[in-house]
Short mmCIF file of C-alpha atoms and ligand atoms in Angstrom, two decimals:
data_model
loop_
_atom_site.label_atom_id
_atom_site.label_comp_id
_atom_site.label_asym_id
_atom_site.label_seq_id
_atom_site.Cartn_x
_atom_site.Cartn_y
_atom_site.Cartn_z
CA MET F 1051 -45.29 18.69 -14.01
CA LEU F 1052 -42.44 16.27 -14.29
CA GLN F 1053 -44.89 13.62 -15.36
CA LYS F 1054 -42.57 12.17 -18.00
CA GLU F 1055 -39.65 12.16 -15.58
CA LYS F 1056 -41.75 10.40 -12.93
CA GLU F 1057 -42.95 7.77 -15.40
CA ALA F 1058 -39.55 7.03 -16.83
CA GLY F 1059 -37.98 7.04 -13.36
CA LEU F 1060 -40.45 4.63 -11.93
CA ARG F 1061 -40.02 2.32 -14.84
CA ALA F 1062 -36.25 2.43 -14.64
CA VAL F 1063 -36.06 1.83 -10.85
CA GLY F 1064 -38.80 -0.85 -11.02
CA THR F 1065 -36.75 -2.78 -13.59
CA ALA F 1066 -33.55 -2.28 -11.61
CA MET F 1067 -35.33 -3.60 -8.42
CA ALA F 1068 -36.24 -6.79 -10.30
CA LEU F 1069 -32.68 -7.21 -11.52
CA ALA F 1070 -31.16 -6.54 -8.07
CA ALA F 1071 -33.66 -8.92 -6.28
CA ALA F 1072 -32.81 -11.68 -8.79
CA ILE F 1073 -29.05 -11.24 -8.24
CA GLN F 1074 -29.49 -11.13 -4.46
CA LYS F 1075 -31.26 -14.52 -4.57
CA GLU F 1076 -28.70 -16.13 -6.87
CA MET F 1077 -25.50 -14.88 -5.20
CA THR F 1078 -22.74 -17.41 -4.70
CA GLY F 1079 -20.20 -15.12 -2.98
CA LYS F 1080 -18.13 -14.35 -6.10
CA GLU F 1081 -19.94 -11.22 -7.12
CA THR F 1082 -18.05 -8.66 -5.05
CA LEU F 1083 -15.09 -6.27 -5.47
CA THR F 1084 -13.58 -3.88 -2.92
CA LYS F 1085 -13.39 -0.21 -3.80
CA SER F 1086 -10.47 2.11 -2.96
CA ASP F 1087 -12.33 3.34 0.16
CA ARG F 1088 -12.54 -0.42 1.19
CA SER F 1089 -16.29 -0.56 0.77
CA PRO F 1090 -17.83 -3.42 -1.24
CA VAL F 1091 -19.34 -3.18 -4.76
CA THR F 1092 -21.26 -5.99 -6.38
CA ILE F 1093 -22.29 -6.93 -9.88
CA ALA F 1094 -25.75 -5.64 -8.89
CA ASP F 1095 -24.40 -2.11 -8.24
CA PHE F 1096 -22.83 -2.03 -11.75
CA ALA F 1097 -25.74 -3.68 -13.55
CA ALA F 1098 -28.42 -1.53 -11.88
CA GLN F 1099 -26.45 1.65 -12.74
CA ALA F 1100 -26.25 0.52 -16.37
CA LEU F 1101 -29.92 -0.28 -16.55
CA VAL F 1102 -31.10 3.05 -15.03
CA CYS F 1103 -28.66 5.11 -17.05
CA ASN F 1104 -29.85 3.35 -20.19
CA ALA F 1105 -33.47 4.34 -19.53
CA LEU F 1106 -32.67 7.84 -18.45
CA VAL F 1107 -30.32 8.74 -21.26
CA ALA F 1108 -32.92 7.53 -23.86
CA ALA F 1109 -35.68 9.67 -22.41
CA PHE F 1110 -33.62 12.75 -21.29
CA PRO F 1111 -30.42 12.79 -23.21
CA GLY F 1112 -29.42 16.30 -22.02
CA VAL F 1113 -29.83 15.69 -18.23
CA PRO F 1114 -26.61 14.67 -16.46
CA ILE F 1115 -26.64 11.61 -14.13
CA VAL F 1116 -24.59 11.69 -10.90
CA GLY F 1117 -24.21 8.02 -10.03
CA GLU F 1118 -22.15 6.31 -7.35
CA GLU F 1119 -20.24 3.83 -9.62
CA ASP F 1120 -17.88 3.88 -12.61
CA SER F 1121 -16.58 1.15 -14.89
CA LEU F 1122 -12.88 1.46 -14.05
CA ALA F 1123 -12.64 -1.72 -11.92
CA ILE F 1124 -14.61 -3.95 -14.20
CA ARG F 1125 -12.52 -3.02 -17.24
CA LYS F 1126 -9.48 -4.63 -15.55
CA PRO F 1127 -8.50 -8.08 -16.88
CA GLU F 1128 -8.42 -9.57 -13.36
CA ASN F 1129 -12.11 -8.73 -13.01
CA ARG F 1130 -13.10 -10.47 -16.17
CA ASP F 1131 -15.36 -12.98 -14.41
CA ILE F 1132 -17.27 -10.26 -12.51
CA PHE F 1133 -17.70 -8.36 -15.71
CA ALA F 1134 -19.05 -11.49 -17.51
CA LYS F 1135 -21.67 -11.83 -14.79
CA ILE F 1136 -22.79 -8.25 -15.22
CA VAL F 1137 -23.19 -8.81 -18.97
CA HIS F 1138 -25.04 -12.08 -18.37
CA TYR F 1139 -27.68 -10.43 -16.12
CA LEU F 1140 -28.13 -7.31 -18.26
CA LYS F 1141 -28.63 -9.26 -21.41
CA LYS F 1142 -31.74 -10.86 -19.74
CA PHE F 1143 -33.17 -7.36 -19.59
CA ASP F 1144 -31.87 -5.94 -22.83
CA PRO F 1145 -30.31 -8.49 -25.29
CA THR F 1146 -28.95 -5.69 -27.46
CA LEU F 1147 -26.38 -4.60 -24.78
CA ASP F 1148 -22.78 -5.48 -25.32
CA ALA F 1149 -19.72 -5.13 -23.08
CA LYS F 1150 -18.56 -1.76 -24.48
CA ARG F 1151 -22.01 -0.25 -24.31
CA ILE F 1152 -22.42 -1.45 -20.72
CA CYS F 1153 -19.23 0.32 -19.61
CA ASP F 1154 -20.34 3.44 -21.42
CA LEU F 1155 -23.70 3.34 -19.76
CA ILE F 1156 -22.19 2.96 -16.29
CA ASP F 1157 -19.85 5.93 -16.98
CA LEU F 1158 -22.83 8.08 -17.90
CA GLY F 1159 -23.05 8.30 -14.14
CA GLY F 1160 -20.06 10.58 -14.17
CA GLY F 1161 -22.20 13.72 -14.75
CA ASP F 1162 -21.82 17.11 -12.96
CA PRO F 1163 -24.06 17.82 -10.02
CA ASP F 1164 -25.05 21.25 -11.32
CA GLY F 1165 -28.30 22.94 -12.47
CA MET F 1166 -30.65 20.08 -13.15
CA PHE F 1167 -29.40 16.48 -12.71
CA TRP F 1168 -30.34 12.97 -11.58
CA ALA F 1169 -28.71 11.59 -8.44
CA LEU F 1170 -28.48 7.85 -8.51
CA ASP F 1171 -27.48 5.18 -5.93
CA PRO F 1172 -27.94 1.98 -7.90
CA ILE F 1173 -27.63 -0.16 -4.75
CA ASP F 1174 -27.86 1.86 -1.60
CA GLY F 1175 -26.90 -0.35 1.40
CA THR F 1176 -24.57 -2.69 -0.50
CA LYS F 1177 -23.58 -4.24 2.82
CA GLY F 1178 -27.17 -5.05 3.56
CA PHE F 1179 -27.63 -6.41 0.03
CA LEU F 1180 -24.77 -8.79 0.66
CA ARG F 1181 -26.18 -9.97 4.04
CA GLY F 1182 -29.50 -10.67 2.25
CA GLU F 1183 -31.18 -7.90 4.08
CA GLN F 1184 -32.43 -4.38 3.25
CA PHE F 1185 -31.19 -2.24 0.43
CA ALA F 1186 -32.67 0.30 -1.97
CA ILE F 1187 -32.41 1.70 -5.44
CA ALA F 1188 -32.49 5.46 -5.08
CA LEU F 1189 -33.09 8.03 -7.89
CA ALA F 1190 -33.79 11.74 -7.51
CA LEU F 1191 -34.16 14.61 -9.80
CA VAL F 1192 -32.50 17.73 -8.40
CA ARG F 1193 -32.96 21.20 -9.92
CA ASP F 1194 -31.46 24.40 -8.59
CA GLY F 1195 -30.45 22.68 -5.36
CA ARG F 1196 -33.98 21.37 -4.67
CA VAL F 1197 -35.07 17.75 -4.92
CA ARG F 1198 -38.10 17.81 -7.24
CA LEU F 1199 -38.62 14.05 -7.58
CA GLY F 1200 -37.57 11.19 -5.33
CA ILE F 1201 -37.95 7.50 -6.23
CA LEU F 1202 -36.99 4.67 -3.82
CA GLY F 1203 -37.18 0.99 -4.80
CA CYS F 1204 -37.08 -1.20 -1.72
CA PRO F 1205 -37.17 -4.82 -2.88
CA ASN F 1206 -37.23 -6.38 0.68
CA LEU F 1207 -39.59 -3.91 2.36
CA GLY F 1208 -43.25 -4.84 2.71
CA ALA F 1209 -45.84 -6.12 0.20
CA ALA F 1210 -45.31 -9.52 1.64
CA ALA F 1211 -41.56 -9.12 1.00
CA GLY F 1212 -42.03 -8.59 -2.81
CA GLY F 1213 -41.00 -5.00 -1.93
CA ASN F 1214 -42.40 -1.53 -2.51
CA LEU F 1215 -41.74 1.37 -4.81
CA PHE F 1216 -41.94 4.81 -3.15
CA TRP F 1217 -42.02 8.07 -4.97
CA ALA F 1218 -42.64 11.75 -4.15
CA GLY F 1219 -42.87 14.90 -6.14
CA GLU F 1220 -42.15 18.31 -4.72
CA GLY F 1221 -45.53 19.65 -3.53
CA ARG F 1222 -47.26 16.53 -4.87
CA GLY F 1223 -47.19 14.15 -1.92
CA CYS F 1224 -45.71 10.69 -1.44
CA TRP F 1225 -46.99 7.44 -2.84
CA LYS F 1226 -46.15 3.81 -2.85
CA THR F 1227 -46.98 0.87 -4.99
CA PRO F 1228 -46.15 -2.86 -4.51
CA ALA F 1229 -43.19 -3.92 -6.76
CA ALA F 1230 -45.31 -6.82 -7.91
CA GLY F 1231 -47.81 -4.42 -9.33
CA GLY F 1232 -51.07 -2.85 -8.05
CA GLY F 1233 -52.50 0.54 -7.34
CA ALA F 1234 -50.60 3.44 -5.81
CA GLU F 1235 -51.57 4.45 -2.32
CA PRO F 1236 -50.73 7.61 -0.43
CA VAL F 1237 -47.95 7.42 2.14
CA ARG F 1238 -48.18 9.47 5.45
CA VAL F 1239 -45.88 9.71 8.45
CA SER F 1240 -47.28 8.54 11.75
CA GLY F 1241 -49.25 10.91 13.98
CA LYS F 1242 -47.54 9.65 17.13
CA THR F 1243 -46.48 12.41 19.54
CA ASP F 1244 -45.70 10.29 22.69
CA PRO F 1245 -42.02 9.27 22.63
CA ARG F 1246 -42.80 6.11 24.64
CA GLN F 1247 -44.66 4.77 21.57
CA MET F 1248 -42.12 5.89 19.02
CA LYS F 1249 -39.65 3.82 17.02
CA PHE F 1250 -36.12 5.05 16.43
CA VAL F 1251 -34.11 3.77 13.45
CA GLU F 1252 -30.41 3.98 12.60
CA SER F 1253 -27.86 2.37 10.32
CA TYR F 1254 -27.05 -1.32 10.69
CA GLU F 1255 -23.36 -0.66 10.13
CA SER F 1256 -21.68 0.64 13.28
CA SER F 1257 -19.03 2.56 11.32
CA HIS F 1258 -21.68 4.66 9.50
CA SER F 1259 -22.92 6.67 12.54
CA ASP F 1260 -22.41 7.18 16.27
CA LYS F 1261 -24.55 4.54 17.90
CA ASP F 1262 -23.59 5.27 21.47
CA THR F 1263 -24.66 8.86 21.21
CA GLN F 1264 -27.82 7.89 19.30
CA LEU F 1265 -28.78 5.44 22.11
CA GLY F 1266 -28.18 8.16 24.63
CA ILE F 1267 -30.42 10.54 22.67
CA SER F 1268 -33.26 7.96 22.32
CA LEU F 1269 -33.18 7.25 26.08
CA ARG F 1270 -33.18 10.98 26.90
CA LEU F 1271 -36.20 11.41 24.61
CA GLY F 1272 -38.05 8.74 26.55
CA ILE F 1273 -38.23 6.28 23.77
CA SER F 1274 -38.86 2.89 25.36
CA SER F 1275 -37.87 0.43 22.69
CA PRO F 1276 -34.16 0.17 21.68
CA PRO F 1277 -33.10 1.70 18.33
CA GLU F 1278 -33.70 -0.60 15.37
CA GLN F 1279 -30.94 -1.05 12.91
CA MET F 1280 -31.35 -1.36 9.09
CA ASP F 1281 -29.44 -0.56 5.97
CA SER F 1282 -29.95 2.06 3.28
CA GLN F 1283 -32.64 4.68 2.57
CA VAL F 1284 -35.17 2.06 3.49
CA LYS F 1285 -35.09 3.97 6.79
CA TYR F 1286 -36.64 6.99 5.07
CA GLY F 1287 -39.32 4.77 3.55
CA ILE F 1288 -40.04 3.44 7.05
CA VAL F 1289 -40.47 6.85 8.51
CA ALA F 1290 -42.48 8.07 5.55
CA SER F 1291 -44.94 5.22 5.92
CA GLY F 1292 -45.41 5.66 9.66
CA ASP F 1293 -43.57 2.53 10.83
CA ALA F 1294 -40.91 4.59 12.66
CA GLU F 1295 -40.80 8.21 13.84
CA ILE F 1296 -37.18 9.07 14.06
CA TYR F 1297 -34.20 8.34 11.85
CA LEU F 1298 -31.01 9.79 13.25
CA ARG F 1299 -27.48 9.66 11.78
CA ILE F 1300 -24.87 11.37 13.93
CA PRO F 1301 -21.41 11.33 12.21
CA ASN F 1302 -19.13 8.63 13.54
CA PRO F 1303 -16.22 10.33 15.44
CA ALA F 1304 -13.91 7.72 13.91
CA THR F 1305 -14.50 9.17 10.47
CA PRO F 1306 -14.73 12.98 11.06
CA ASP F 1307 -13.93 13.83 7.45
CA TYR F 1308 -16.69 11.68 5.96
CA ARG F 1309 -19.39 13.77 4.18
CA GLU F 1310 -22.76 12.34 3.33
CA LYS F 1311 -23.24 11.72 -0.39
CA ILE F 1312 -26.11 13.37 -2.29
CA TRP F 1313 -27.30 10.03 -3.75
CA ASP F 1314 -27.69 8.65 -0.13
CA HIS F 1315 -30.29 11.23 0.87
CA ALA F 1316 -31.80 13.08 -2.08
CA ALA F 1317 -34.66 10.63 -2.90
CA GLY F 1318 -35.30 9.60 0.75
CA SER F 1319 -35.48 13.14 2.15
CA LEU F 1320 -38.13 14.23 -0.28
CA ILE F 1321 -40.07 11.09 0.39
CA VAL F 1322 -40.24 11.83 4.12
CA GLU F 1323 -41.01 15.53 3.58
CA GLU F 1324 -43.79 14.84 1.13
CA ALA F 1325 -45.25 12.19 3.50
CA GLY F 1326 -45.66 15.04 6.02
CA GLY F 1327 -42.37 14.61 7.98
CA LYS F 1328 -39.34 16.83 8.54
CA VAL F 1329 -35.75 16.39 7.41
CA SER F 1330 -32.71 18.38 8.42
CA ASP F 1331 -29.14 17.86 9.41
CA ILE F 1332 -28.25 17.49 13.14
CA ASP F 1333 -27.85 21.28 13.53
CA GLY F 1334 -31.32 21.82 12.13
CA LYS F 1335 -30.08 23.11 8.79
CA LYS F 1336 -31.84 22.16 5.50
CA LEU F 1337 -29.89 19.62 3.41
CA ASP F 1338 -27.92 21.56 0.86
CA PHE F 1339 -27.84 19.90 -2.55
CA THR F 1340 -25.84 22.67 -4.18
CA ALA F 1341 -22.44 21.66 -2.84
CA GLY F 1342 -21.40 19.00 -5.35
CA LYS F 1343 -21.54 15.24 -4.75
CA THR F 1344 -21.51 15.59 -1.00
CA LEU F 1345 -23.59 17.42 1.58
CA ARG F 1346 -20.45 19.16 2.70
CA ARG F 1347 -22.27 22.07 4.30
CA ASN F 1348 -24.32 19.70 6.54
CA ARG F 1349 -23.54 17.46 9.45
CA GLY F 1350 -25.43 14.17 9.88
CA ILE F 1351 -29.16 13.63 9.23
CA LEU F 1352 -32.36 13.80 11.18
CA ALA F 1353 -35.71 12.60 9.63
CA THR F 1354 -38.85 12.51 11.72
CA ASN F 1355 -42.57 12.47 11.63
CA GLY F 1356 -42.26 16.07 12.73
CA ALA F 1357 -43.57 15.73 16.26
CA LEU F 1358 -40.33 15.66 18.18
CA HIS F 1359 -38.01 17.13 15.45
CA ASP F 1360 -37.05 20.28 17.38
CA ARG F 1361 -36.82 18.34 20.62
CA VAL F 1362 -34.35 15.89 19.06
CA LEU F 1363 -32.26 18.83 17.86
CA GLU F 1364 -32.38 20.26 21.40
CA VAL F 1365 -31.14 17.04 22.95
CA ILE F 1366 -28.33 16.69 20.29
CA ALA F 1367 -27.19 20.19 21.22
CA GLU F 1368 -27.41 19.55 25.00
CA LEU F 1369 -25.31 16.41 24.74
CA ALA F 1370 -22.79 18.08 22.39
CA ALA F 1371 -22.43 20.93 24.92
CA LYS F 1372 -21.55 18.38 27.67
CA LYS F 1373 -18.71 16.77 25.74
P1 AMP K 2110 -26.75 3.19 5.83
O1 AMP K 2110 -27.13 1.83 5.59
O2 AMP K 2110 -27.93 4.07 6.14
O3 AMP K 2110 -25.57 3.42 6.69
O4 AMP K 2110 -26.33 3.81 4.33
C1 AMP K 2110 -25.42 3.25 3.58
C2 AMP K 2110 -24.48 4.37 3.10
O5 AMP K 2110 -23.68 4.72 4.12
C3 AMP K 2110 -23.52 3.90 1.99
O6 AMP K 2110 -24.15 4.12 0.71
C4 AMP K 2110 -22.37 4.80 2.08
O7 AMP K 2110 -22.34 5.78 1.16
C5 AMP K 2110 -22.57 5.47 3.48
N1 AMP K 2110 -21.40 5.55 4.38
C6 AMP K 2110 -20.21 4.81 4.13
N2 AMP K 2110 -19.31 5.16 5.12
C7 AMP K 2110 -19.91 6.06 5.93
C8 AMP K 2110 -19.48 6.74 7.14
N3 AMP K 2110 -18.25 6.67 7.63
N4 AMP K 2110 -20.38 7.59 7.72
C9 AMP K 2110 -21.69 7.75 7.20
N5 AMP K 2110 -22.04 7.05 6.08
C10 AMP K 2110 -21.22 6.25 5.45
MG1 MG K 2111 -25.51 4.42 -0.72
#
């Protein structure tokens, strides 16, 4: 089931990983724009979205794609140089692409998150990408509100830093393969149950979650090492492969109206669940992918190896009651 989707998705994300890794190595500092929400977007975000959309629309023309980016900014004359760089990189992968086609491909990501659709974050963790650190290419197939397939390309995670490609199918388990090629191996969460031996991960960016509260929770759980920060859904990959046990994302009180985006969690959440872990929001509710582009019926994220999931929820509730 979903074999064709899995194969096409893995190929598309694998190619986008190579493209993004090449851009990250060659960056000169002139590859970035600022979006209306003041977050950065780079030539890699646009180019990766064009590449993945190109592959998906060819194989599954009827399935909408809900992607993070659109081509509005790069069509502006003042961003001509940025656009030229995007065309330059994309032509290396597909010489038939021209400027108009590239904009159209990026805008294919404007699909409706309804029924069956792809959710795509072409570069998740753009800030990490710009720092030369972790980022991910995240693609998920959602049908009737359930994530059926999750694919996560992590170019700077493992396999001697050539990166790894994770994927999970609903009811089919979780797997990874080195980006450089090689056999797939099953991915399992760690079996640790003693909090003193557990690793706790959170966002690198302070504005994306409530780090003070997260530190308080990790101490109360009895975790001895301090929380580790890293960007993007790489955190889900780390929990899935047993290199951390808890990923917590408590909403930052400075941005109370922020809602998590579906493309930031669809692929990663299935990857942890199919590796044997648990994912919920911080009230213990299942992530609800039927509410449009955001998880507006959820608050925050908790992904664990399962051992302390309910205990973490309890501690979150205890601390909230004290406030
Ligand atoms: P991470 O590195 O795990 O924080 O994930 C990066 C993602 O955080 C980006 O793709 C953004 O969509 C998302 N993000 C941006 N602002 C916020 C915010 N105020 N709260 C939570 N997440 C955010
Ligand atoms: Mg993202």
